[in-house]
XYZ file of N, CA and C in Angstrom:
480
model
N 5.048 -11.224 -12.981
C 3.971 -10.425 -12.422
C 4.532 -9.191 -11.717
N 5.561 -9.409 -10.912
C 6.149 -8.298 -10.177
C 6.795 -7.296 -11.125
N 7.443 -7.800 -12.198
C 8.041 -6.891 -13.177
C 6.971 -6.078 -13.886
N 5.841 -6.711 -14.180
C 4.742 -5.995 -14.831
C 4.238 -4.880 -13.908
N 4.078 -5.188 -12.627
C 3.642 -4.199 -11.643
C 4.625 -3.046 -11.597
N 5.910 -3.354 -11.470
C 6.940 -2.317 -11.380
C 6.966 -1.457 -12.636
N 6.829 -2.099 -13.806
C 6.816 -1.342 -15.067
C 5.601 -0.424 -15.152
N 4.438 -0.941 -14.743
C 3.225 -0.115 -14.781
C 3.360 1.099 -13.860
N 3.853 0.858 -12.650
C 4.017 1.960 -11.702
C 5.042 2.952 -12.223
N 6.148 2.456 -12.764
C 7.179 3.349 -13.321
C 6.617 4.187 -14.456
N 5.788 3.584 -15.310
C 5.173 4.337 -16.408
C 4.240 5.426 -15.876
N 3.488 5.104 -14.833
C 2.603 6.101 -14.231
C 3.407 7.255 -13.633
N 4.513 6.927 -12.987
C 5.362 7.967 -12.396
C 5.972 8.830 -13.496
N 6.436 8.213 -14.575
C 7.034 8.976 -15.671
C 6.010 9.925 -16.299
N 4.761 9.487 -16.425
C 3.706 10.372 -16.944
C 3.479 11.544 -15.993
N 3.519 11.264 -14.693
C 3.358 12.336 -13.710
C 4.521 13.319 -13.819
N 5.747 12.805 -13.904
C 6.921 13.673 -13.999
C 6.914 14.494 -15.283
N 6.347 13.938 -16.355
C 6.304 14.652 -17.634
C 5.446 15.917 -17.537
N 4.530 15.943 -16.589
C 3.669 17.121 -16.396
C 4.352 18.207 -15.574
N 5.536 17.896 -15.067
C 6.252 18.824 -14.193
C 7.614 19.157 -14.776
N 8.237 20.195 -14.251
C 9.587 20.582 -14.675
C 10.610 19.831 -13.838
N 11.683 19.426 -14.502
C 12.777 18.783 -13.778
C 13.449 19.814 -12.868
N 13.979 19.385 -11.740
C 14.675 20.330 -10.855
C 15.861 20.982 -11.569
N 16.140 22.219 -11.225
C 17.242 22.956 -11.859
C 18.571 22.225 -11.783
N 18.797 21.543 -10.687
C 20.073 20.860 -10.479
C 20.333 19.777 -11.516
N 19.280 19.224 -12.113
C 19.468 18.143 -13.085
C 18.958 18.492 -14.485
N 18.273 19.595 -14.636
C 17.612 19.898 -15.906
C 18.555 20.048 -17.097
N 19.793 20.439 -16.864
C 20.720 20.613 -17.985
C 21.601 19.387 -18.208
N 21.413 18.348 -17.419
C 22.227 17.146 -17.517
C 21.294 15.951 -17.741
N 21.263 15.437 -18.954
C 20.333 14.366 -19.320
C 20.549 13.109 -18.473
N 21.789 12.767 -18.221
C 22.075 11.560 -17.434
C 21.602 11.722 -15.989
N 21.842 12.883 -15.404
C 21.399 13.138 -14.035
C 19.867 13.144 -13.959
N 19.220 13.695 -14.986
C 17.767 13.727 -15.030
C 17.223 12.295 -15.094
N 17.854 11.463 -15.896
C 17.440 10.066 -16.033
C 17.603 9.326 -14.694
N 18.719 9.560 -14.021
C 18.966 8.912 -12.732
C 17.961 9.362 -11.677
N 17.649 10.655 -11.663
C 16.676 11.182 -10.700
C 15.293 10.593 -10.968
N 14.909 10.499 -12.230
C 13.607 9.925 -12.586
C 13.551 8.460 -12.158
N 14.618 7.719 -12.387
C 14.662 6.304 -11.975
C 14.575 6.186 -10.459
N 15.269 7.069 -9.746
C 15.224 7.065 -8.282
C 13.788 7.288 -7.796
N 13.088 8.248 -8.388
C 11.711 8.537 -7.990
C 10.779 7.379 -8.335
N 10.988 6.772 -9.502
C 10.181 5.602 -9.893
C 10.378 4.464 -8.897
N 11.626 4.180 -8.565
C 11.928 3.110 -7.618
C 11.307 3.389 -6.249
N 11.329 4.651 -5.837
C 10.740 5.017 -4.545
C 9.237 4.743 -4.539
N 8.546 5.105 -5.621
C 7.099 4.890 -5.687
C 6.784 3.400 -5.782
N 7.611 2.649 -6.501
C 7.413 1.197 -6.579
C 7.451 0.587 -5.178
N 8.345 1.065 -4.338
C 8.449 0.554 -2.966
C 7.283 1.002 -2.094
N 6.740 2.177 -2.368
C 5.624 2.701 -1.577
C 4.283 2.082 -1.959
N 4.144 1.664 -3.198
C 2.855 1.204 -3.718
C 2.484 -0.169 -3.167
N 1.186 -0.409 -3.001
C 0.748 -1.736 -2.552
C 0.987 -2.780 -3.636
N 0.985 -4.030 -3.250
C 1.237 -5.097 -4.213
C 0.032 -5.344 -5.114
N -1.165 -5.062 -4.619
C -2.376 -5.200 -5.439
C -3.144 -3.886 -5.362
N -3.909 -3.594 -6.396
C -4.708 -2.376 -6.396
C -3.873 -1.121 -6.563
N -2.693 -1.287 -7.115
C -1.757 -0.156 -7.207
C -2.183 0.905 -8.207
N -2.965 0.558 -9.216
C -3.408 1.569 -10.186
C -4.397 2.524 -9.517
N -5.358 1.971 -8.763
C -6.292 2.822 -8.012
C -5.546 3.638 -6.973
N -4.620 2.981 -6.288
C -3.812 3.669 -5.276
C -3.055 4.832 -5.907
N -2.492 4.613 -7.089
C -1.690 5.647 -7.723
C -2.522 6.887 -8.041
N -3.793 6.703 -8.419
C -4.656 7.862 -8.683
C -4.764 8.768 -7.468
N -5.004 8.174 -6.300
C -5.067 8.951 -5.052
C -3.707 9.536 -4.705
N -2.678 8.733 -4.897
C -1.313 9.149 -4.579
C -0.903 10.359 -5.421
N -1.153 10.292 -6.734
C -0.785 11.382 -7.639
C -1.512 12.670 -7.256
N -2.785 12.554 -6.949
C -3.568 13.729 -6.548
C -2.975 14.351 -5.283
N -2.595 13.518 -4.325
C -2.004 14.023 -3.082
C -0.654 14.678 -3.348
N 0.140 14.094 -4.242
C 1.444 14.692 -4.590
C 1.227 16.073 -5.186
N 0.314 16.182 -6.154
C 0.061 17.473 -6.802
C -0.520 18.499 -5.824
N -1.350 18.038 -4.902
C -1.933 18.958 -3.917
C -0.875 19.575 -3.013
N 0.206 18.864 -2.795
C 1.220 19.337 -1.849
C 2.442 19.971 -2.504
N 2.506 19.982 -3.819
C 3.652 20.611 -4.482
C 3.579 22.126 -4.319
N 4.697 22.713 -4.000
C 4.742 24.170 -3.876
C 5.177 24.811 -5.193
N 5.847 24.036 -6.025
C 6.267 24.504 -7.344
C 5.941 23.399 -8.343
N 5.942 23.710 -9.605
C 5.644 22.711 -10.632
C 6.909 21.957 -11.010
N 7.635 21.537 -10.001
C 8.883 20.811 -10.173
C 8.686 19.388 -9.653
N 9.558 18.478 -10.063
C 9.459 17.089 -9.624
C 9.428 17.018 -8.103
N 8.632 16.118 -7.559
C 8.589 15.978 -6.103
C 9.878 15.346 -5.565
N 10.131 15.573 -4.312
C 11.278 14.950 -3.654
C 10.840 13.602 -3.085
N 11.801 12.814 -2.680
C 11.512 11.542 -2.029
C 10.633 11.768 -0.801
N 10.958 12.794 -0.046
C 10.207 13.116 1.173
C 8.748 13.436 0.844
N 8.513 14.180 -0.226
C 7.144 14.523 -0.627
C 6.370 13.280 -1.073
N 7.037 12.370 -1.761
C 6.389 11.131 -2.192
C 5.992 10.292 -0.975
N 6.918 10.166 -0.055
C 6.671 9.390 1.160
C 5.515 9.995 1.956
N 5.496 11.312 2.070
C 4.434 12.009 2.799
C 3.079 11.771 2.129
N 3.037 11.831 0.810
C 1.786 11.617 0.084
C 1.254 10.201 0.325
N 2.138 9.216 0.301
C 1.717 7.827 0.526
C 1.164 7.652 1.934
N 1.817 8.254 2.902
C 1.347 8.140 4.288
C 0.033 8.890 4.496
N -0.162 9.984 3.780
C -1.375 10.786 3.930
C -2.593 10.060 3.385
N -2.449 9.383 2.247
C -3.622 8.735 1.648
C -3.966 7.403 2.301
N -3.048 6.786 3.007
C -3.297 5.461 3.580
C -4.549 5.411 4.460
N -4.760 6.351 5.388
C -5.955 6.267 6.233
C -7.267 6.488 5.475
N -7.217 7.203 4.361
C -8.430 7.482 3.586
C -8.923 6.258 2.847
N -8.027 5.341 2.559
C -8.391 4.140 1.807
C -7.998 2.908 2.628
N -8.850 2.481 3.567
C -8.487 1.377 4.459
C -8.140 0.092 3.717
N -8.687 -0.087 2.503
C -8.375 -1.314 1.771
C -6.901 -1.389 1.393
N -6.201 -0.245 1.395
C -4.775 -0.251 1.078
C -3.900 -0.356 2.319
N -4.474 -0.178 3.502
C -3.667 -0.200 4.722
C -2.869 -1.478 4.868
N -3.462 -2.604 4.501
C -2.762 -3.874 4.641
C -1.745 -4.094 3.544
N -1.850 -3.330 2.468
C -1.013 -3.585 1.304
C 0.206 -2.694 1.217
N 0.192 -1.571 1.881
C 1.286 -0.613 1.768
C 2.318 -0.877 2.848
N 3.554 -0.997 2.443
C 4.654 -1.113 3.402
C 5.335 0.240 3.466
N 5.179 0.972 4.593
C 5.756 2.312 4.671
C 7.274 2.287 4.620
N 7.825 3.090 3.737
C 9.282 3.169 3.634
C 9.843 3.953 4.815
N 11.049 3.628 5.177
C 11.724 4.374 6.212
C 11.315 3.975 7.623
N 10.521 2.950 7.761
C 10.112 2.520 9.092
C 11.162 1.546 9.615
N 12.028 2.047 10.471
C 13.166 1.266 10.928
C 12.768 0.156 11.891
N 11.828 0.403 12.763
C 11.448 -0.564 13.782
C 10.192 -1.307 13.380
N 10.193 -1.860 12.206
C 9.016 -2.569 11.719
C 8.765 -3.817 12.569
N 7.557 -3.923 13.094
C 7.147 -5.106 13.822
C 5.890 -5.632 13.153
N 5.895 -6.887 12.750
C 4.712 -7.433 12.097
C 3.503 -7.395 13.035
N 2.373 -7.057 12.502
C 1.130 -6.999 13.267
C 0.345 -8.281 12.989
N 0.227 -9.162 13.973
C -0.469 -10.428 13.727
C -1.925 -10.234 13.308
N -2.535 -9.138 13.753
C -3.923 -8.876 13.353
C -3.999 -8.539 11.865
N -3.085 -7.713 11.392
C -3.073 -7.368 9.960
C -2.729 -8.588 9.117
N -1.776 -9.367 9.576
C -1.356 -10.562 8.831
C -2.517 -11.536 8.704
N -3.189 -11.822 9.820
C -4.288 -12.779 9.783
C -5.504 -12.219 9.062
N -5.729 -10.907 9.140
C -6.823 -10.302 8.379
C -6.569 -10.453 6.886
N -5.335 -10.260 6.481
C -4.977 -10.435 5.070
C -5.202 -11.882 4.641
N -4.828 -12.804 5.493
C -5.046 -14.228 5.181
C -6.531 -14.539 5.061
N -7.323 -13.984 5.960
C -8.773 -14.209 5.909
C -9.348 -13.647 4.617
N -8.937 -12.434 4.261
C -9.431 -11.815 3.013
C -9.064 -12.657 1.784
N -7.929 -13.365 1.862
C -7.463 -14.178 0.731
C -7.900 -15.629 0.832
N -8.707 -15.965 1.841
C -9.205 -17.332 1.984
C -8.138 -18.328 2.409
N -7.108 -17.850 3.073
C -6.016 -18.720 3.507
C -6.279 -19.231 4.921
N -5.611 -20.317 5.316
C -5.818 -20.860 6.663
C -5.358 -19.894 7.754
N -6.134 -19.857 8.849
C -5.780 -19.066 10.032
C -6.133 -19.884 11.272
N -5.547 -19.523 12.373
C -5.844 -20.147 13.655
C -7.274 -19.786 14.070
N -7.937 -20.721 14.777
C -9.311 -20.479 15.219
C -9.430 -19.227 16.084
N -8.364 -18.867 16.772
C -8.387 -17.680 17.639
C -8.740 -16.417 16.854
N -8.395 -16.403 15.547
C -8.663 -15.229 14.717
C -10.005 -15.322 13.993
N -10.741 -16.412 14.255
C -12.056 -16.584 13.645
C -13.167 -16.330 14.666
N -12.909 -16.760 15.908
C -13.905 -16.579 16.969
C -13.225 -15.931 18.170
N -13.960 -15.150 18.908
C -13.435 -14.595 20.144
C -12.884 -13.194 20.009
N -12.075 -12.818 20.992
C -11.619 -11.429 21.107
C -10.695 -11.003 19.960
N -9.899 -11.921 19.432
C -8.999 -11.545 18.328
C -9.797 -11.222 17.063
N -10.837 -11.997 16.795
C -11.698 -11.719 15.641
C -12.420 -10.389 15.835
N -12.921 -10.168 17.044
C -13.617 -8.917 17.337
C -12.689 -7.718 17.180
N -11.454 -7.870 17.604
C -10.485 -6.778 17.497
C -10.194 -6.445 16.031
N -10.063 -7.482 15.172
C -9.811 -7.227 13.745
C -10.997 -6.519 13.104
N -12.207 -6.883 13.522
C -13.411 -6.228 12.999
C -13.452 -4.780 13.485
N -13.185 -4.574 14.774
C -13.196 -3.226 15.351
C -12.184 -2.313 14.676
N -11.016 -2.856 14.348
C -9.977 -2.059 13.684
C -10.278 -1.836 12.201
N -11.272 -2.532 11.686
C -11.644 -2.352 10.284
C -10.817 -3.183 9.316
N -10.065 -4.148 9.839
C -9.237 -4.994 8.979
C -10.092 -5.986 8.200
N -11.173 -6.457 8.818
C -12.078 -7.411 8.185
C -13.512 -7.062 8.573
N -14.459 -7.738 7.914
C -15.870 -7.601 8.269
C -16.373 -8.954 8.755
N -17.549 -8.962 9.332
C -18.142 -10.229 9.767
C -18.369 -11.145 8.567
N -18.679 -10.558 7.417
C -18.875 -11.361 6.206
C -17.596 -12.093 5.797
N -16.441 -11.469 6.048
C -15.170 -12.117 5.728
C -14.979 -13.389 6.552
N -15.507 -13.403 7.775
C -15.345 -14.553 8.672
C -16.347 -15.667 8.393
N -17.407 -15.359 7.682
C -18.500 -16.315 7.502
C -18.046 -17.675 6.969
N -17.230 -17.756 5.916
C -16.811 -19.084 5.427
C -16.053 -19.888 6.491
N -15.271 -19.209 7.302
C -14.512 -19.887 8.355
C -15.447 -20.413 9.441
N -16.435 -19.600 9.810
C -17.395 -20.024 10.830
C -18.219 -21.213 10.344
N -18.613 -21.188 9.072
C -19.378 -22.314 8.502
C -18.530 -23.576 8.506
N -17.274 -23.455 8.166
C -16.376 -24.615 8.162
C -16.242 -25.183 9.580
N -16.022 -24.314 10.552
C -15.881 -24.779 11.936
C -17.165 -25.459 12.428
N -18.315 -24.942 12.021
C -19.593 -25.537 12.407
C -19.716 -26.946 11.840
N -19.372 -27.113 10.568
C -19.468 -28.454 9.957
C -18.443 -29.407 10.550
N -17.288 -28.912 10.927
C -16.268 -29.782 11.531
C -16.687 -30.238 12.929
N -17.378 -29.388 13.659
C -17.826 -29.738 15.013
C -19.001 -30.709 14.987
N -19.754 -30.731 13.880
C -20.895 -31.649 13.754
C -20.433 -33.062 13.462
N -19.264 -33.198 12.873
C -18.771 -34.525 12.466
C -18.303 -35.333 13.630
């Protein structure tokens, strides 16, 4: 599954690069051009979410093209900037994208538990009722409808 995802993303990146000119530094050297293309593909694979990556790539590609100053292949920095720019516009991808270059990554328990709730996985009651649930809703990580199956389960368990 992961190889299929990586191959699909790499193919999308190669199609994007085909619409642009290779940088002068590599354009006369086929091996260097191949290595640069692979580097860019690998970078996008790391930036892309694990699910919904085809939809994400459409927004990502548009952002890359909007910010290009020349019709040349984007740099790693431009790719990273495009991924960070589109993340707030599509909240459904916020939980799925792991930003590259973030050295002090600290897991966010609200994002983790919101992802579990969206996937129907077990979570602590604290994230179903009370201030933690309200905070996840306020941040837009989940909706009240996402919590409904958990609340119904807790209600039936308390009746027993």
